[in-house]
Amino acid sequence: MKLLITGGAGFIGSNFILNRIEKGDQVVNLDKLTYSGNLNNLVSVQNRENYSFVRGDIGDKSLVRKIFSECRPDAVVNFAAETHVDRSVIDPESFVRTNVLGTSNLLLETLEYWKSLSQEEKAKFRFHHISTDEVYGSLGFEDPAFTENTAYAPNSPYSASKASSDHFVRAFHETYGLPTLISNCSNNYGPRQFPEKLIPLMVLNAIEGKPLPIYGNGKNIRDWLHVFDHCDAISLILEKSKPGECYNVGGNSEKNNLEVVAAIINVLDQEVPRPDGKSYSEQIHFVKDRPGHDLRYAINADKIKKDLGWTPKFNFDQGIRETVLWYLANEDWVKNVKDGSYQDWIKKNYEER
Ligand code: NAD
Ligand code: TYD
């Protein structure tokens, strides 16, 4: 396939590109390179003939139009977004700009391009929007998991902006017939995640002897999905499902934050024991909670299992071990992402907690 991938320098997008380049796809990666976009994620493919990179914004009309006319993709996979809930609390506007206005611009330009295709090309074309389970809001401990029919009830500026973009995607299918797809997945983990998110933050803070900041009482639950499993699900949906479909994608692995941190500590205590012989759990530090902190997310992934035969391959213990080892083994990658803007963020988010 010829793919236009947006946000491909980020965590999930780069893992997806590495996977698709190996399959022989032609990939154009449009990425603004915000703080979380990192071309080091893609060094292994940067000189491949079937890969090219354009630095730019999905909200830039003329640039997006030019890319469509030059590369003429068979599909768009939209990963580009502002993605961190804590940042959305401090700066909601940038989430509106990229996630709402940027996505709607990308849709408009996709529609113009799609209209210019032959009937056969039109029928094969797909616009796949990558979304999150956070659009469904928060569950109680005993509530059933989110299905594709759960009503949207976003609670953070991040999830509100993603919900809005999902609605635009749906509307472009219903109104104009654009062959769209949406997948809503749970929390991803794995290699190449920017270390402001829970798992890489905890690994790196631990080995640097810094506190491990747990928001509130640490009992909030997320469902954890390995990024490789997520990429496989995206490929299946892209290649096999009908236009207009939505799929929930989950890791079948609900854990509270204290359990996640304990699993990380378990690996670190075995692999890189502290010089004083104590456990890294000594560094756990409870801090002020996130405002509007969703209690629990859980995914019912029956639809994608039934329609497309997808199930996650990783179990959490195996996945978390490999992930921790990846961050330990990739010191240069870590050094590169922890620049001045990263230090500024850490100060802003944790200093007053
Ligand atoms: P990320 O923050 O690691 O990457 C986002 C990428 O988008 C970066 O490379 C960034 O430079 C780029 N970008 C940001 N604004 C842009 C713009 N205006 N134009 C072009 N590029 C822009 O995020 P991620 O974790 O890889 O998430 C990718 C997608 O998956 C997002 O849409 C996110 O909402 C969704 N998602 C993520 C998770 C998760 O756990 N990480 C879970 C569910 C859904
Ligand atoms: P995060 O990785 O930011 O993902 P999301 O908020 O999108 O689920 O956070 C995962 C969970 O970890 C969430 O319940 C908030 C919590 N958390 C902490 O307890 N401490 C931290 O320093 C961070 C970044 C997150």
Coordinates of C-alpha atoms and ligand atoms in Angstrom, one line a residue:
M1 CA 0.0 0.0 0.0
K2 CA 0.9 3.6 -0.4
L3 CA 0.3 5.2 3.0
L4 CA 0.2 8.8 4.2
I5 CA 1.0 8.5 7.9
T6 CA 0.6 11.5 10.1
G7 CA 2.3 11.8 13.5
G8 CA 4.7 9.0 12.5
A9 CA 7.6 10.3 14.5
G10 CA 5.8 9.7 17.8
F11 CA 5.5 6.6 19.9
I12 CA 2.7 4.5 18.1
G13 CA 3.2 6.0 14.7
S14 CA 6.9 5.2 14.5
N15 CA 6.3 1.6 15.7
F16 CA 3.6 1.3 13.0
I17 CA 5.9 2.8 10.3
L18 CA 8.7 0.4 11.2
N19 CA 6.3 -2.5 10.8
R20 CA 4.8 -1.4 7.5
I21 CA 8.1 -0.5 5.9
E22 CA 9.2 -4.1 6.6
K23 CA 6.1 -5.3 4.9
G24 CA 7.1 -3.3 1.8
D25 CA 4.6 -0.5 1.9
Q26 CA 5.4 3.0 0.5
V27 CA 5.2 5.4 3.4
V28 CA 5.1 9.2 3.6
N29 CA 5.3 10.5 7.1
L30 CA 3.9 13.9 7.8
D31 CA 4.9 15.1 11.3
K32 CA 5.2 18.5 12.9
L33 CA 8.0 17.3 15.3
T34 CA 6.5 18.7 18.4
Y35 CA 8.3 17.8 21.7
S36 CA 7.1 14.2 21.4
G37 CA 8.0 13.7 17.8
N38 CA 11.4 12.1 17.4
L39 CA 13.2 11.2 14.2
N40 CA 15.6 9.0 16.2
N41 CA 12.6 6.5 16.3
L42 CA 13.0 6.0 12.6
V43 CA 16.8 6.0 11.9
S44 CA 16.7 2.4 10.8
V45 CA 14.4 3.3 7.8
Q46 CA 15.3 6.9 7.1
N47 CA 17.3 6.0 3.9
R48 CA 14.9 3.3 2.6
E49 CA 13.5 4.0 -0.8
N50 CA 10.0 3.3 0.3
Y51 CA 10.1 5.9 3.1
S52 CA 10.0 9.7 3.1
F53 CA 9.5 12.3 5.7
V54 CA 7.8 15.8 5.5
R55 CA 8.0 18.1 8.5
G56 CA 4.7 19.9 8.8
D57 CA 1.3 20.4 10.4
I58 CA -1.8 18.5 9.6
G59 CA -3.6 21.8 9.9
D60 CA -1.6 23.3 7.0
K61 CA -4.0 23.3 4.1
S62 CA -1.6 24.0 1.2
L63 CA 1.0 21.6 2.5
V64 CA -1.4 18.7 3.0
R65 CA -2.9 19.4 -0.5
K66 CA 0.6 19.3 -2.0
I67 CA 1.4 16.0 -0.3
F68 CA -1.9 14.4 -1.6
S69 CA -1.2 15.5 -5.2
E70 CA 2.4 14.3 -5.1
C71 CA 2.2 11.1 -3.3
R72 CA -1.4 9.9 -4.1
P73 CA -1.9 7.5 -1.2
D74 CA -4.2 4.5 -1.0
A75 CA -4.9 5.3 2.7
V76 CA -4.3 7.9 5.4
V77 CA -3.5 6.8 9.0
N78 CA -3.9 9.7 11.4
F79 CA -1.8 9.4 14.5
A80 CA -0.9 13.1 14.7
A81 CA -2.2 14.6 18.0
E82 CA -1.4 16.3 21.2
T83 CA -1.6 13.3 23.5
H84 CA -0.8 14.0 27.2
V85 CA -3.7 14.5 29.6
D86 CA -1.6 16.5 32.1
R87 CA -0.5 18.9 29.4
S88 CA -4.1 19.3 28.3
V89 CA -5.0 20.4 31.8
I90 CA -2.3 23.2 31.6
D91 CA -2.7 24.1 27.9
P92 CA -6.0 22.9 26.4
E93 CA -5.8 25.3 23.4
S94 CA -3.0 23.3 21.6
F95 CA -5.3 20.2 21.9
V96 CA -8.1 22.1 20.1
R97 CA -5.7 23.3 17.5
T98 CA -4.2 20.0 16.5
N99 CA -6.8 17.4 17.5
V100 CA -9.9 19.2 16.4
L101 CA -8.9 21.8 13.8
G102 CA -5.9 19.9 12.5
T103 CA -7.9 16.7 12.1
S104 CA -10.8 18.5 10.4
N105 CA -8.4 20.1 8.0
L106 CA -6.9 16.7 7.2
L107 CA -10.4 15.3 6.6
L108 CA -11.3 18.2 4.3
E109 CA -8.1 17.8 2.2
T110 CA -8.6 14.0 2.2
L111 CA -12.1 14.4 0.9
E112 CA -11.0 16.7 -2.0
Y113 CA -8.4 14.1 -2.9
W114 CA -10.8 11.2 -2.6
K115 CA -13.3 12.9 -4.9
S116 CA -10.6 13.1 -7.6
L117 CA -10.1 9.3 -7.6
S118 CA -11.6 6.7 -10.0
Q119 CA -14.5 4.7 -8.7
E120 CA -12.3 1.7 -8.1
E121 CA -9.7 3.8 -6.2
K122 CA -12.5 5.5 -4.2
A123 CA -13.8 2.1 -3.1
K124 CA -10.4 0.9 -1.9
F125 CA -9.3 4.2 -0.2
R126 CA -9.4 4.4 3.6
F127 CA -9.0 7.2 6.2
H128 CA -8.1 5.5 9.5
H129 CA -8.3 7.7 12.6
I130 CA -6.4 6.5 15.7
S131 CA -8.3 7.3 18.8
T132 CA -8.5 6.4 22.4
D133 CA -10.8 4.7 25.0
E134 CA -10.7 8.0 27.0
V135 CA -13.5 9.4 24.9
Y136 CA -15.9 7.1 26.8
G137 CA -15.1 8.8 30.1
S138 CA -14.5 7.0 33.4
L139 CA -15.8 3.6 34.8
G140 CA -16.6 2.6 38.3
F141 CA -14.7 -0.5 39.6
E142 CA -17.6 -2.8 38.9
D143 CA -18.9 -1.3 35.6
P144 CA -18.8 -3.3 32.4
A145 CA -16.1 -2.5 30.0
F146 CA -16.5 0.1 27.1
T147 CA -18.0 -1.3 23.9
E148 CA -18.3 0.5 20.6
N149 CA -21.8 1.5 21.6
T150 CA -20.9 3.2 24.9
A151 CA -21.9 6.9 24.9
Y152 CA -19.0 9.4 24.6
A153 CA -18.4 11.2 27.9
P154 CA -14.9 12.8 27.8
N155 CA -13.6 14.3 31.0
S156 CA -10.3 15.9 30.2
P157 CA -9.5 18.5 27.5
Y158 CA -7.4 15.8 25.8
S159 CA -10.3 13.3 25.7
A160 CA -12.8 16.0 24.7
S161 CA -10.6 17.0 21.7
K162 CA -10.2 13.4 20.7
A163 CA -14.0 12.8 21.0
S164 CA -14.5 15.9 18.8
S165 CA -12.2 14.6 16.2
D166 CA -13.9 11.2 16.2
H167 CA -17.2 12.9 15.6
F168 CA -15.8 14.8 12.6
V169 CA -14.5 11.5 11.2
R170 CA -17.9 9.9 11.6
A171 CA -19.6 12.9 10.1
F172 CA -17.4 12.8 7.0
H173 CA -18.4 9.2 6.5
E174 CA -22.1 9.8 7.0
T175 CA -22.3 13.1 5.1
Y176 CA -19.9 12.7 2.2
G177 CA -19.4 8.9 2.1
L178 CA -15.6 9.2 2.8
P179 CA -14.5 5.7 3.7
T180 CA -13.3 6.2 7.3
L181 CA -12.3 3.9 10.1
I182 CA -11.9 4.7 13.8
S183 CA -10.1 2.6 16.4
N184 CA -10.3 3.4 20.1
C185 CA -7.6 1.7 22.0
S186 CA -6.4 1.6 25.6
N187 CA -3.1 2.7 27.1
N188 CA -0.2 1.6 25.0
Y189 CA 3.2 0.7 26.3
G190 CA 6.4 -0.5 24.7
P191 CA 9.6 0.9 23.0
R192 CA 9.9 4.6 21.9
Q193 CA 7.3 6.2 24.2
F194 CA 8.1 9.7 25.3
P195 CA 9.0 9.6 29.0
E196 CA 6.3 11.9 30.2
K197 CA 3.9 9.0 30.3
L198 CA 3.6 6.6 33.3
I199 CA 5.7 3.6 32.3
P200 CA 8.9 5.2 30.7
L201 CA 8.8 8.0 33.4
M202 CA 8.9 5.5 36.2
V203 CA 11.7 3.4 34.6
L204 CA 13.9 6.5 34.0
N205 CA 13.1 8.2 37.4
A206 CA 13.9 4.9 39.2
I207 CA 17.3 4.3 37.7
E208 CA 18.2 8.0 38.2
G209 CA 17.4 7.7 41.9
K210 CA 14.5 10.2 41.6
P211 CA 11.0 9.9 43.3
L212 CA 8.4 7.7 41.5
P213 CA 5.4 10.1 41.6
I214 CA 2.0 8.3 42.1
Y215 CA -1.0 10.5 41.6
G216 CA -3.6 10.3 44.4
N217 CA -3.8 6.8 46.0
G218 CA -2.5 4.9 42.9
K219 CA -5.8 2.9 42.6
N220 CA -6.8 4.3 39.2
I221 CA -7.1 1.5 36.6
R222 CA -6.0 1.4 33.0
D223 CA -6.0 -1.4 30.5
W224 CA -2.5 -1.9 29.1
L225 CA -1.9 -2.8 25.5
H226 CA 1.5 -3.5 24.0
V227 CA 2.2 -1.2 21.1
F228 CA 3.1 -4.1 18.7
D229 CA -0.3 -5.6 19.4
H230 CA -1.9 -2.2 18.7
C231 CA 0.0 -1.9 15.4
D232 CA -1.2 -5.4 14.3
A233 CA -4.8 -4.4 15.1
I234 CA -4.5 -1.2 13.0
S235 CA -3.2 -3.1 10.0
L236 CA -6.0 -5.6 10.2
I237 CA -8.7 -2.9 10.5
L238 CA -7.1 -1.0 7.7
E239 CA -6.9 -3.9 5.3
K240 CA -10.0 -5.9 6.2
S241 CA -12.8 -3.9 7.6
K242 CA -15.7 -2.1 6.0
P243 CA -15.8 1.8 5.7
G244 CA -17.5 3.5 8.5
E245 CA -16.5 0.9 11.1
C246 CA -15.3 1.6 14.6
Y247 CA -13.3 -0.9 16.7
N248 CA -12.3 -0.9 20.3
V249 CA -8.8 -2.4 20.9
G250 CA -7.6 -3.5 24.3
G251 CA -4.9 -5.5 26.0
N252 CA -7.1 -7.6 28.2
S253 CA -4.9 -6.4 31.0
E254 CA -6.4 -4.1 33.6
K255 CA -4.0 -2.9 36.3
N256 CA -4.0 -0.1 38.8
N257 CA -1.1 2.3 38.8
L258 CA 0.5 0.8 41.9
E259 CA 0.5 -2.7 40.2
V260 CA 2.1 -1.2 37.1
V261 CA 4.8 0.5 39.1
A262 CA 5.4 -2.7 41.1
A263 CA 5.8 -4.7 37.9
I264 CA 8.5 -2.2 36.7
I265 CA 10.2 -2.3 40.1
N266 CA 10.3 -6.1 40.0
V267 CA 12.2 -6.1 36.7
L268 CA 14.6 -3.3 37.9
D269 CA 15.3 -4.9 41.2
Q270 CA 16.4 -8.1 39.3
E271 CA 18.2 -6.5 36.4
V272 CA 19.9 -3.3 37.8
P273 CA 19.7 -3.7 41.7
R274 CA 20.3 -0.5 43.6
P275 CA 23.8 -0.1 45.0
D276 CA 22.4 0.1 48.6
G277 CA 20.7 -3.3 48.1
K278 CA 17.2 -1.8 48.8
S279 CA 14.3 -2.1 46.4
Y280 CA 13.3 0.7 44.1
S281 CA 10.0 0.7 45.9
E282 CA 11.7 3.0 48.4
Q283 CA 11.4 5.8 45.8
I284 CA 7.6 5.6 45.6
H285 CA 6.1 9.0 46.4
F286 CA 2.4 9.8 46.5
V287 CA 1.7 13.2 45.1
K288 CA -1.3 15.5 44.5
D289 CA -3.9 13.9 42.2
R290 CA -4.5 15.0 38.6
P291 CA -7.7 17.2 38.4
G292 CA -10.6 15.2 36.9
H293 CA -8.5 12.0 37.1
D294 CA -10.5 9.2 35.4
L295 CA -10.9 6.3 37.8
R296 CA -10.9 3.3 35.4
Y297 CA -10.8 2.5 31.7
A298 CA -11.6 -1.0 30.4
I299 CA -12.1 -2.3 26.9
N300 CA -14.5 -4.9 25.6
A301 CA -12.7 -6.0 22.4
D302 CA -15.2 -8.7 21.4
K303 CA -16.1 -6.9 18.1
I304 CA -12.5 -6.9 16.7
K305 CA -12.0 -10.5 17.8
K306 CA -15.2 -11.6 16.2
D307 CA -15.0 -9.6 12.9
L308 CA -11.3 -9.7 12.3
G309 CA -9.9 -12.5 14.5
W310 CA -7.5 -10.1 16.4
T311 CA -6.3 -10.9 20.0
P312 CA -3.3 -9.4 21.8
K313 CA -0.2 -11.6 21.7
F314 CA 1.6 -10.0 24.7
N315 CA 0.8 -10.7 28.2
F316 CA 1.6 -7.8 30.5
D317 CA 4.4 -9.4 32.6
Q318 CA 6.3 -10.4 29.4
G319 CA 5.6 -7.1 27.7
I320 CA 6.6 -4.9 30.7
R321 CA 9.9 -6.9 31.1
E322 CA 10.8 -6.4 27.5
T323 CA 9.8 -2.7 27.7
V324 CA 11.9 -2.0 30.8
L325 CA 14.9 -3.8 29.2
W326 CA 14.4 -1.7 26.0
Y327 CA 14.7 1.6 28.0
L328 CA 17.8 0.3 29.8
A329 CA 19.4 -0.8 26.6
N330 CA 18.8 2.4 24.7
E331 CA 20.7 5.1 26.7
D332 CA 21.4 7.3 23.7
W333 CA 17.7 7.4 22.7
V334 CA 16.9 8.4 26.3
K335 CA 19.6 11.0 26.5
N336 CA 18.3 12.6 23.3
V337 CA 14.7 13.0 24.3
K338 CA 15.5 14.4 27.8
D339 CA 16.4 17.8 26.5
G340 CA 15.7 21.3 28.0
S341 CA 12.0 21.3 27.1
Y342 CA 11.6 17.9 28.8
Q343 CA 13.2 19.2 31.9
D344 CA 10.9 22.3 31.8
W345 CA 7.9 20.0 31.6
I346 CA 9.0 17.9 34.6
K347 CA 9.5 21.1 36.6
K348 CA 6.1 22.5 35.6
N349 CA 4.1 19.2 36.3
Y350 CA 5.8 17.9 39.5
E351 CA 7.4 20.9 41.3
E352 CA 4.2 22.0 43.0
R353 CA 2.6 18.5 43.5
Ligands
NAD1 P1 2.9 10.9 20.7 O1 2.7 12.2 21.5 O2 4.1 10.0 21.0 O3 3.1 11.3 19.1 C1 2.3 12.3 18.5 C2 3.0 12.7 17.2 O4 2.2 13.6 16.5 C3 4.4 13.3 17.4 O5 5.3 12.8 16.5 C4 4.1 14.8 17.1 O6 5.2 15.5 16.6 C5 3.0 14.7 16.0 N1 2.1 15.9 15.9 C6 1.6 16.6 16.9 N2 0.9 17.6 16.5 C7 1.0 17.6 15.1 C8 0.4 18.3 14.0 N3 -0.3 19.4 14.3 N4 0.7 18.0 12.8 C9 1.6 16.9 12.5 N5 2.1 16.1 13.5 C10 1.8 16.4 14.8 O7 1.6 10.1 20.7 P2 1.2 8.6 20.6 O8 1.2 8.0 22.0 O9 2.1 8.0 19.6 O10 -0.3 8.6 20.1 C11 -0.6 8.5 18.7 C12 -2.1 8.5 18.6 O11 -2.7 7.5 19.3 C13 -2.8 9.8 19.1 O12 -3.8 10.2 18.2 C14 -3.3 9.4 20.5 O13 -4.5 10.1 20.8 C15 -3.7 7.9 20.2 N6 -3.7 7.0 21.3 C16 -2.6 6.9 22.1 C17 -2.6 6.1 23.2 C18 -1.3 5.9 24.1 O14 -1.4 5.1 25.1 N7 -0.2 6.4 23.7 C19 -3.7 5.3 23.5 C20 -4.8 5.5 22.7 C21 -4.8 6.3 21.6
TYD2 P1 -0.6 8.5 31.5 O1 0.6 7.6 31.1 O2 -0.4 9.9 31.5 O3 -1.8 8.0 30.6 P2 -3.4 8.4 30.7 O4 -3.5 9.5 31.6 O5 -3.7 8.9 29.3 O6 -4.1 7.2 31.1 O7 -1.0 8.0 33.0 C1 -1.4 6.7 33.2 C2 -1.9 6.6 34.7 O8 -0.8 6.9 35.5 C3 -3.0 7.7 35.0 O9 -3.9 7.1 35.9 C4 -2.2 8.8 35.7 C5 -1.1 8.0 36.4 N1 0.2 8.8 36.5 C6 0.8 8.8 37.8 O10 0.3 8.3 38.8 N2 2.0 9.5 37.9 C7 2.6 10.1 36.8 O11 3.7 10.8 37.0 C8 2.0 10.0 35.6 C9 2.6 10.6 34.4 C10 0.8 9.3 35.5

